[in-house]
Tab-separated table of C-alpha atoms in Angstrom:
chain	number	residue	atom	x	y	z
V	1	MET	CA	-1.932	10.787	-4.162
V	2	ARG	CA	-3.059	8.798	-7.173
V	3	PRO	CA	-1.720	9.718	-10.634
V	4	THR	CA	-4.387	9.313	-13.270
V	5	ARG	CA	-2.617	9.120	-16.632
V	6	GLU	CA	-2.352	5.625	-18.087
V	7	ALA	CA	1.236	4.569	-18.739
V	8	SER	CA	1.959	3.580	-22.323
V	9	GLY	CA	5.393	1.903	-22.240
V	10	GLU	CA	6.055	-0.756	-24.871
V	11	ARG	CA	6.000	-4.339	-23.615
V	12	ARG	CA	8.951	-6.575	-24.425
V	13	GLY	CA	9.169	-10.338	-24.584
V	14	PRO	CA	11.993	-12.505	-23.175
V	15	ALA	CA	14.120	-12.445	-26.349
V	16	THR	CA	13.890	-8.662	-26.556
V	17	ARG	CA	14.848	-8.346	-22.906
V	18	VAL	CA	17.982	-10.451	-23.478
V	19	VAL	CA	19.026	-8.259	-26.419
V	20	ALA	CA	18.258	-5.098	-24.480
V	21	THR	CA	20.282	-6.347	-21.535
V	22	ALA	CA	23.244	-7.082	-23.790
V	23	ILE	CA	23.022	-3.611	-25.339
V	24	ALA	CA	22.887	-2.064	-21.881
V	25	LEU	CA	25.985	-3.965	-20.801
V	26	VAL	CA	27.948	-3.064	-23.919
V	27	PHE	CA	27.023	0.607	-24.151
V	28	GLY	CA	26.493	1.324	-20.452
V	29	LEU	CA	22.862	2.396	-20.824
V	30	ALA	CA	22.142	2.324	-17.121
V	31	GLY	CA	18.821	4.064	-17.559
V	32	LEU	CA	17.360	1.436	-19.923
V	33	THR	CA	14.071	0.073	-18.577
V	34	LEU	CA	13.489	-3.646	-19.030
V	35	ARG	CA	9.851	-4.650	-18.782
V	36	ALA	CA	8.481	-8.094	-18.128
V	37	THR	CA	5.059	-9.056	-19.385
V	38	GLY	CA	2.573	-10.288	-16.819
V	39	ASP	CA	2.596	-13.756	-18.391
V	40	HIS	CA	6.287	-14.156	-17.554
V	41	ALA	CA	6.129	-12.856	-13.985
V	42	PRO	CA	7.365	-15.617	-11.639
V	43	LEU	CA	4.637	-14.860	-9.073
V	44	GLN	CA	1.585	-13.767	-11.047
V	45	ALA	CA	-0.656	-11.427	-9.034
V	46	VAL	CA	-4.354	-12.058	-9.565
V	47	ALA	CA	-5.752	-9.489	-7.126
V	48	VAL	CA	-4.902	-7.170	-4.280
V	49	ASP	CA	-7.086	-8.724	-1.622
V	50	SER	CA	-6.713	-6.412	1.375
V	51	VAL	CA	-4.390	-4.052	3.212
V	52	GLY	CA	-3.545	-4.846	6.814
V	53	MET	CA	-1.859	-3.223	9.778
V	54	THR	CA	-0.869	-4.292	13.278
V	55	VAL	CA	-2.668	-2.547	16.143
V	56	ALA	CA	-1.919	-2.366	19.848
V	57	ASP	CA	-5.510	-2.578	21.111
V	58	MET	CA	-8.156	-4.147	18.879
V	59	ASP	CA	-11.152	-2.729	20.721
V	60	ARG	CA	-9.742	0.787	20.473
V	61	ALA	CA	-8.928	0.323	16.777
V	62	LEU	CA	-12.409	-1.034	15.998
V	63	ALA	CA	-14.027	1.886	17.803
V	64	PHE	CA	-12.060	4.253	15.556
V	65	TYR	CA	-12.538	2.500	12.220
V	66	THR	CA	-16.257	1.856	12.743
V	67	GLY	CA	-16.933	5.118	14.629
V	68	ALA	CA	-14.787	7.965	13.329
V	69	LEU	CA	-14.743	6.114	9.990
V	70	PRO	CA	-17.660	4.106	8.527
V	71	PHE	CA	-15.982	0.725	8.072
V	72	VAL	CA	-18.164	-2.327	8.726
V	73	LYS	CA	-16.736	-5.280	10.640
V	74	ILE	CA	-17.286	-8.531	8.753
V	75	ALA	CA	-15.058	-10.917	10.743
V	76	ASP	CA	-13.293	-11.044	14.109
V	77	GLN	CA	-11.279	-14.199	14.891
V	78	GLU	CA	-8.368	-15.496	16.944
V	79	PHE	CA	-5.528	-17.509	15.384
V	80	SER	CA	-2.584	-19.495	16.710
V	81	GLY	CA	-0.559	-22.561	15.814
V	82	ARG	CA	2.432	-23.496	13.699
V	83	PRO	CA	1.150	-22.301	10.295
V	84	TYR	CA	0.448	-18.845	11.707
V	85	GLU	CA	3.884	-18.661	13.319
V	86	LEU	CA	5.494	-19.483	9.984
V	87	LEU	CA	3.255	-17.113	8.023
V	88	SER	CA	3.917	-14.118	10.290
V	89	GLY	CA	7.524	-14.939	11.082
V	90	VAL	CA	6.729	-14.461	14.786
V	91	PHE	CA	7.436	-17.420	17.090
V	92	GLY	CA	4.577	-18.124	19.507
V	93	ALA	CA	2.177	-15.868	17.604
V	94	ARG	CA	-1.375	-15.637	18.889
V	95	THR	CA	-3.414	-12.999	17.087
V	96	ARG	CA	-6.840	-11.453	17.002
V	97	VAL	CA	-7.678	-10.460	13.432
V	98	ALA	CA	-10.623	-8.271	12.421
V	99	ARG	CA	-11.614	-7.794	8.796
V	100	LEU	CA	-13.444	-4.581	7.889
V	101	ARG	CA	-15.085	-3.390	4.677
V	102	LEU	CA	-15.556	0.046	3.135
V	103	GLY	CA	-17.348	0.006	-0.194
V	104	LEU	CA	-15.910	-2.928	-2.142
V	105	GLU	CA	-12.521	-2.950	-0.385
V	106	GLU	CA	-11.367	-4.567	2.842
V	107	ILE	CA	-8.682	-4.037	5.471
V	108	GLU	CA	-7.322	-6.351	8.165
V	109	LEU	CA	-6.464	-5.233	11.679
V	110	THR	CA	-4.220	-7.600	13.639
V	111	GLU	CA	-3.557	-7.460	17.362
V	112	PHE	CA	-0.786	-9.734	18.606
V	113	LEU	CA	-2.029	-11.067	21.920
V	114	ALA	CA	1.404	-12.658	22.211
V	115	PRO	CA	4.154	-11.686	21.809
V	116	LYS	CA	3.682	-7.929	21.900
V	117	GLY	CA	5.705	-5.759	19.525
V	118	ARG	CA	7.018	-2.205	19.524
V	119	PRO	CA	4.969	0.987	18.987
V	120	VAL	CA	5.281	3.179	15.910
V	121	PRO	CA	8.406	5.350	16.342
V	122	ALA	CA	7.370	8.788	17.593
V	123	ASP	CA	9.552	10.501	14.995
V	124	MET	CA	8.405	8.593	11.891
V	125	HIS	CA	8.213	10.952	8.906
V	126	PRO	CA	6.091	10.642	5.744
V	127	ASN	CA	9.241	10.318	3.608
V	128	ASP	CA	10.663	7.453	5.694
V	129	ARG	CA	10.579	4.188	3.785
V	130	ALA	CA	8.477	2.436	6.427
V	131	PHE	CA	5.664	4.859	5.511
V	132	GLN	CA	2.427	3.405	4.182
V	133	HIS	CA	-1.138	4.609	4.073
V	134	ILE	CA	-4.535	3.758	2.602
V	135	ALA	CA	-6.418	6.351	0.546
V	136	LEU	CA	-10.129	6.562	1.387
V	137	VAL	CA	-12.182	8.078	-1.412
V	138	VAL	CA	-14.749	10.656	-0.317
V	139	SER	CA	-17.385	12.492	-2.316
V	140	ASP	CA	-16.856	15.800	-0.485
V	141	ILE	CA	-13.456	16.549	1.048
V	142	ASN	CA	-14.696	19.410	3.225
V	143	LYS	CA	-17.540	17.393	4.764
V	144	ALA	CA	-15.241	14.428	5.382
V	145	TYR	CA	-12.608	16.676	6.969
V	146	ALA	CA	-15.254	18.246	9.206
V	147	GLU	CA	-16.382	14.792	10.381
V	148	LEU	CA	-12.805	13.807	11.165
V	149	ARG	CA	-12.325	17.051	13.096
V	150	ASP	CA	-15.491	16.275	15.081
V	151	HIS	CA	-13.862	12.973	16.099
V	152	GLY	CA	-10.634	14.688	17.103
V	153	VAL	CA	-8.316	12.904	14.667
V	154	GLU	CA	-4.629	13.733	14.658
V	155	HIS	CA	-3.543	15.816	11.669
V	156	ALA	CA	-0.695	14.570	9.519
V	157	SER	CA	-1.262	17.230	6.811
V	158	THR	CA	-1.672	20.871	7.802
V	159	GLY	CA	-5.177	20.675	6.310
V	160	PRO	CA	-6.953	19.544	3.127
V	161	GLN	CA	-4.982	20.413	-0.003
V	162	ARG	CA	-6.134	20.961	-3.593
V	163	LEU	CA	-3.357	20.059	-5.993
V	164	PRO	CA	-2.634	22.760	-8.588
V	165	ASP	CA	-4.149	22.738	-12.051
V	166	TRP	CA	-0.751	23.026	-13.773
V	167	ASN	CA	-0.207	19.338	-12.924
V	168	PRO	CA	-2.054	17.476	-15.726
V	169	ASN	CA	-2.224	14.174	-13.842
V	170	ALA	CA	-3.080	15.375	-10.328
V	171	GLY	CA	-4.531	18.875	-10.689
V	172	GLY	CA	-7.868	19.343	-8.927
V	173	ILE	CA	-7.444	16.332	-6.617
V	174	ASN	CA	-8.165	17.150	-2.962
V	175	ALA	CA	-6.516	15.187	-0.159
V	176	PHE	CA	-5.726	15.205	3.553
V	177	TYR	CA	-3.478	12.971	5.683
V	178	PHE	CA	-4.375	12.023	9.257
V	179	ARG	CA	-3.522	9.302	11.790
V	180	ASP	CA	-5.395	6.533	13.589
V	181	PRO	CA	-5.011	5.848	17.349
V	182	ASP	CA	-1.864	3.764	16.673
V	183	ARG	CA	-0.476	6.657	14.558
V	184	HIS	CA	-0.785	4.822	11.241
V	185	PHE	CA	-1.097	7.282	8.374
V	186	LEU	CA	-4.436	7.464	6.529
V	187	GLU	CA	-5.642	9.674	3.679
V	188	ILE	CA	-8.975	10.986	2.461
V	189	ILE	CA	-9.043	11.877	-1.217
V	190	SER	CA	-11.599	13.241	-3.689
V	191	PHE	CA	-11.275	13.195	-7.466
V	192	PRO	CA	-12.584	15.801	-9.878
V	193	ARG	CA	-14.432	14.673	-12.985
V	194	GLY	CA	-12.012	13.124	-15.450
V	195	LYS	CA	-9.646	11.825	-12.767
V	196	GLY	CA	-9.779	8.643	-10.744
V	197	GLN	CA	-11.688	5.497	-11.604
V	198	ASP	CA	-15.156	5.900	-13.124
V	199	ARG	CA	-16.785	4.214	-10.149
V	200	TRP	CA	-15.830	7.109	-7.873
V	201	HIS	CA	-18.095	9.361	-9.951
V	202	GLN	CA	-21.196	7.180	-10.152
V	203	ASP	CA	-24.405	8.664	-8.817
V	204	ARG	CA	-25.420	7.202	-5.462
V	205	THR	CA	-28.803	7.329	-3.758
V	206	PRO	CA	-28.661	8.120	-0.957
V	207	ALA	CA	-25.427	10.093	-1.381
V	208	SER	CA	-22.448	8.466	0.342
V	209	LEU	CA	-19.578	10.426	1.858
V	210	PHE	CA	-16.978	7.641	2.224
V	211	LEU	CA	-16.933	5.502	-0.927
V	212	GLY	CA	-14.091	2.959	-0.663
V	213	ILE	CA	-10.317	2.514	-0.858
V	214	ASP	CA	-8.571	3.648	-4.018
V	215	HIS	CA	-5.030	2.518	-3.174
V	216	THR	CA	-2.354	1.972	-0.596
V	217	ALA	CA	0.730	4.162	-0.951
V	218	ILE	CA	4.285	3.194	0.040
V	219	VAL	CA	7.530	5.158	0.047
V	220	VAL	CA	10.304	3.624	-2.058
V	221	SER	CA	13.949	4.614	-2.473
V	222	ASP	CA	14.197	3.702	-6.177
V	223	THR	CA	11.176	3.365	-8.454
V	224	SER	CA	13.074	1.200	-10.955
V	225	GLU	CA	14.019	-1.287	-8.250
V	226	ALA	CA	10.468	-1.323	-6.894
V	227	LEU	CA	9.101	-1.985	-10.394
V	228	ARG	CA	11.360	-5.011	-10.666
V	229	PHE	CA	9.375	-6.445	-7.752
V	230	TYR	CA	5.823	-5.256	-8.429
V	231	ARG	CA	5.769	-5.247	-12.239
V	232	ASP	CA	8.397	-7.791	-13.277
V	233	THR	CA	8.020	-10.324	-10.432
V	234	LEU	CA	4.335	-9.937	-9.520
V	235	GLY	CA	3.079	-8.914	-12.959
V	236	MET	CA	1.189	-5.830	-11.823
V	237	ARG	CA	0.582	-3.219	-14.524
V	238	VAL	CA	1.633	0.412	-14.391
V	239	ALA	CA	-1.630	2.374	-14.452
V	240	GLY	CA	-0.362	5.937	-14.155
V	241	GLU	CA	2.592	8.179	-13.414
V	242	SER	CA	3.022	11.707	-12.118
V	243	GLU	CA	5.568	14.080	-10.639
V	244	ASN	CA	4.106	16.165	-7.824
V	245	TYR	CA	5.627	19.169	-6.090
V	246	ASP	CA	4.879	22.743	-4.980
V	247	VAL	CA	3.531	24.187	-1.759
V	248	GLU	CA	0.280	22.154	-1.765
V	249	GLN	CA	2.200	18.865	-1.983
V	250	GLU	CA	4.508	19.998	0.817
V	251	HIS	CA	1.558	20.737	3.079
V	252	LEU	CA	-0.195	17.490	2.153
V	253	ASN	CA	2.812	15.324	2.989
V	254	ASN	CA	4.029	17.712	5.691
V	255	VAL	CA	7.500	17.512	4.150
V	256	PHE	CA	9.207	20.811	3.295
V	257	GLY	CA	10.490	20.887	-0.291
V	258	ALA	CA	8.722	17.624	-1.223
V	259	ARG	CA	9.048	16.539	-4.841
V	260	LEU	CA	7.670	13.073	-5.576
V	261	ARG	CA	7.795	10.656	-8.458
V	262	ILE	CA	4.535	8.721	-8.203
V	263	THR	CA	3.790	5.432	-9.971
V	264	ALA	CA	0.403	3.717	-9.693
V	265	LEU	CA	0.202	-0.067	-10.063
V	266	ARG	CA	-2.818	-2.330	-10.307
V	267	ALA	CA	-3.683	-6.003	-10.443
V	268	ALA	CA	-6.855	-7.206	-12.181
V	269	THR	CA	-8.964	-6.400	-9.112
V	270	GLY	CA	-8.593	-4.689	-5.774
V	271	PRO	CA	-7.085	-1.403	-4.646
V	272	GLY	CA	-3.958	-0.105	-6.315
V	273	ILE	CA	-0.434	0.108	-4.948
V	274	GLU	CA	1.154	3.529	-5.327
V	275	LEU	CA	4.931	3.993	-5.261
V	276	LEU	CA	6.131	7.284	-3.751
V	277	GLU	CA	9.756	8.106	-4.513
V	278	TYR	CA	10.941	11.321	-2.885
V	279	LEU	CA	13.207	13.016	-5.407
V	280	ALA	CA	13.574	15.653	-2.687
V	281	PRO	CA	14.307	15.670	0.141
V	282	ARG	CA	16.377	12.473	0.070
V	283	ASP	CA	16.776	12.194	3.839
V	284	GLY	CA	14.023	9.633	4.447
V	285	ARG	CA	15.259	6.811	6.642
V	286	PRO	CA	15.185	3.123	5.635
V	287	ALA	CA	12.711	0.767	7.262
V	288	PRO	CA	14.161	-0.914	10.368
V	289	ALA	CA	15.944	-4.113	9.385
V	290	ASP	CA	14.402	-5.864	12.400
V	291	LEU	CA	10.802	-4.752	11.747
V	292	ARG	CA	8.504	-7.658	12.611
V	293	ALA	CA	4.842	-8.420	12.029
V	294	ASN	CA	3.963	-7.796	15.697
V	295	ASP	CA	5.437	-4.266	15.602
V	296	ILE	CA	2.746	-1.596	15.273
V	297	ALA	CA	4.634	-0.018	12.341
V	298	HIS	CA	4.089	-3.217	10.334
V	299	TRP	CA	1.703	-3.145	7.377
V	300	GLN	CA	1.033	-6.004	5.005
V	301	THR	CA	-0.732	-5.983	1.677
V	302	THR	CA	-2.308	-9.333	0.800
V	303	ILE	CA	-1.852	-10.242	-2.848
V	304	VAL	CA	-3.565	-13.288	-4.361
V	305	THR	CA	-1.265	-15.148	-6.758
V	306	LYS	CA	-1.814	-18.010	-9.149
V	307	SER	CA	0.913	-20.135	-7.556
V	308	LEU	CA	3.784	-19.957	-5.085
V	309	GLU	CA	5.830	-22.625	-6.860
V	310	GLN	CA	8.380	-20.006	-7.939
V	311	LEU	CA	8.678	-18.403	-4.476
V	312	ILE	CA	11.998	-19.973	-3.448
V	313	GLY	CA	13.475	-19.475	-6.903
V	314	SER	CA	12.481	-15.809	-6.780
V	315	ALA	CA	14.115	-15.520	-3.354
V	316	ARG	CA	17.333	-17.073	-4.733
V	317	ASP	CA	17.237	-14.522	-7.578
V	318	HIS	CA	16.850	-11.740	-4.983
V	319	ARG	CA	13.469	-10.770	-6.396
V	320	VAL	CA	11.711	-11.468	-3.091
V	321	ALA	CA	12.859	-11.183	0.533
V	322	LEU	CA	11.321	-13.960	2.618
V	323	VAL	CA	9.899	-13.481	6.104
V	324	SER	CA	8.156	-16.855	6.091
V	325	PRO	CA	10.703	-19.624	5.400
V	326	GLY	CA	8.722	-20.643	2.309
V	327	ALA	CA	5.166	-21.272	1.178
V	328	VAL	CA	3.173	-22.254	4.286
V	329	ASP	CA	0.572	-24.999	3.859
V	330	PHE	CA	-2.839	-24.159	5.353
V	331	THR	CA	-4.823	-27.126	4.035
V	332	ASP	CA	-5.306	-28.527	7.560
V	333	ALA	CA	-5.776	-25.171	9.294
V	334	ASN	CA	-9.391	-24.489	8.230
V	335	ALA	CA	-8.238	-21.173	6.770
V	336	ALA	CA	-9.385	-19.053	3.829
V	337	LEU	CA	-6.151	-19.762	1.961
V	338	ARG	CA	-4.376	-22.884	0.740
V	339	THR	CA	-0.811	-21.577	0.959
V	340	GLY	CA	0.757	-18.273	1.872
V	341	ALA	CA	4.014	-16.517	2.630
V	342	LEU	CA	4.944	-13.172	4.126
V	343	THR	CA	7.599	-11.395	2.068
V	344	ARG	CA	9.130	-7.937	1.914
V	345	ASP	CA	9.689	-5.720	-1.092
V	346	PRO	CA	13.056	-4.003	-1.700
V	347	ASP	CA	12.179	-1.249	0.794
V	348	GLY	CA	10.905	-3.568	3.527
V	349	HIS	CA	7.145	-3.247	2.988
V	350	GLY	CA	5.246	-6.391	3.963
V	351	MET	CA	3.610	-8.267	1.089
V	352	ARG	CA	1.649	-11.388	2.013
V	353	LEU	CA	1.351	-13.626	-1.034
V	354	VAL	CA	-1.465	-16.186	-0.871
V	355	VAL	CA	-3.097	-18.841	-3.025
V	356	ARG	CA	-6.826	-19.331	-2.389
């Protein structure tokens, strides 16, 4: 669920951060927030390119995303070879990758033809830290929900929810969670006037029901630690914050007693990344330490960066967890990227950093 208020925290330069750090050490101000400017981020994010997920059966997944949902397939290719092994962290990887578009945004579906991975755990909960979804913006939540019901989608929410008006940053937003055939979580969302990006409110002729992807949402254990990765290391900006709770939020997330701290992040272009920290309940499980790219629970968000020269240094500073052993060279692979590396954020979410 996307918060809509713009964050207004003061930006601090390197000298200020050093002083602030010293003050924090001397006086024990554990709650002091140290902000890095985008210019000093070691791995400067230029854009969020796409959001991807691993699927068990590509034909089945395509039938769902282009049938029950109105995505358009724009590419469908097979990949193998040493660079792709190193990029995915999966030895012997042979993949079929389909790229699909909805509005201006794109997703990637990846089927590992070899080796096969594990299915999504049957008991995965929306407050587990392996949770991720994409939020599909719709112009009419009731019509979109009816279409999904006609296609027999699996509910993840109890039904569409309208967030209460007492919440200044989320009140009036309508949303519903559901699952795809591989049991990945998805969301449809509609914004009232005054909330969401302006483009979601532009007049369209003919009227469109599904408009595009607003963001991908991920569960995190500690927002401050996640911001060290997304804001301070990747240079993404905080675009909004909210605290959501009450019965509507519980029924949306299907988590009894849910109270969430939500932080929206954006690069210059592309869908946002939304951090979901469950203040309650705190019983969400960590992502499996052995989660691999060929497991169906694996998601990866592709972020275009200016350079990967600081990748290893960032790994040594524990800012980035490497899945690839380093920046993988694709200059001889006839690929759409020059270099790339699969990494994980502090909660284990896959972030594929690439240079075009």
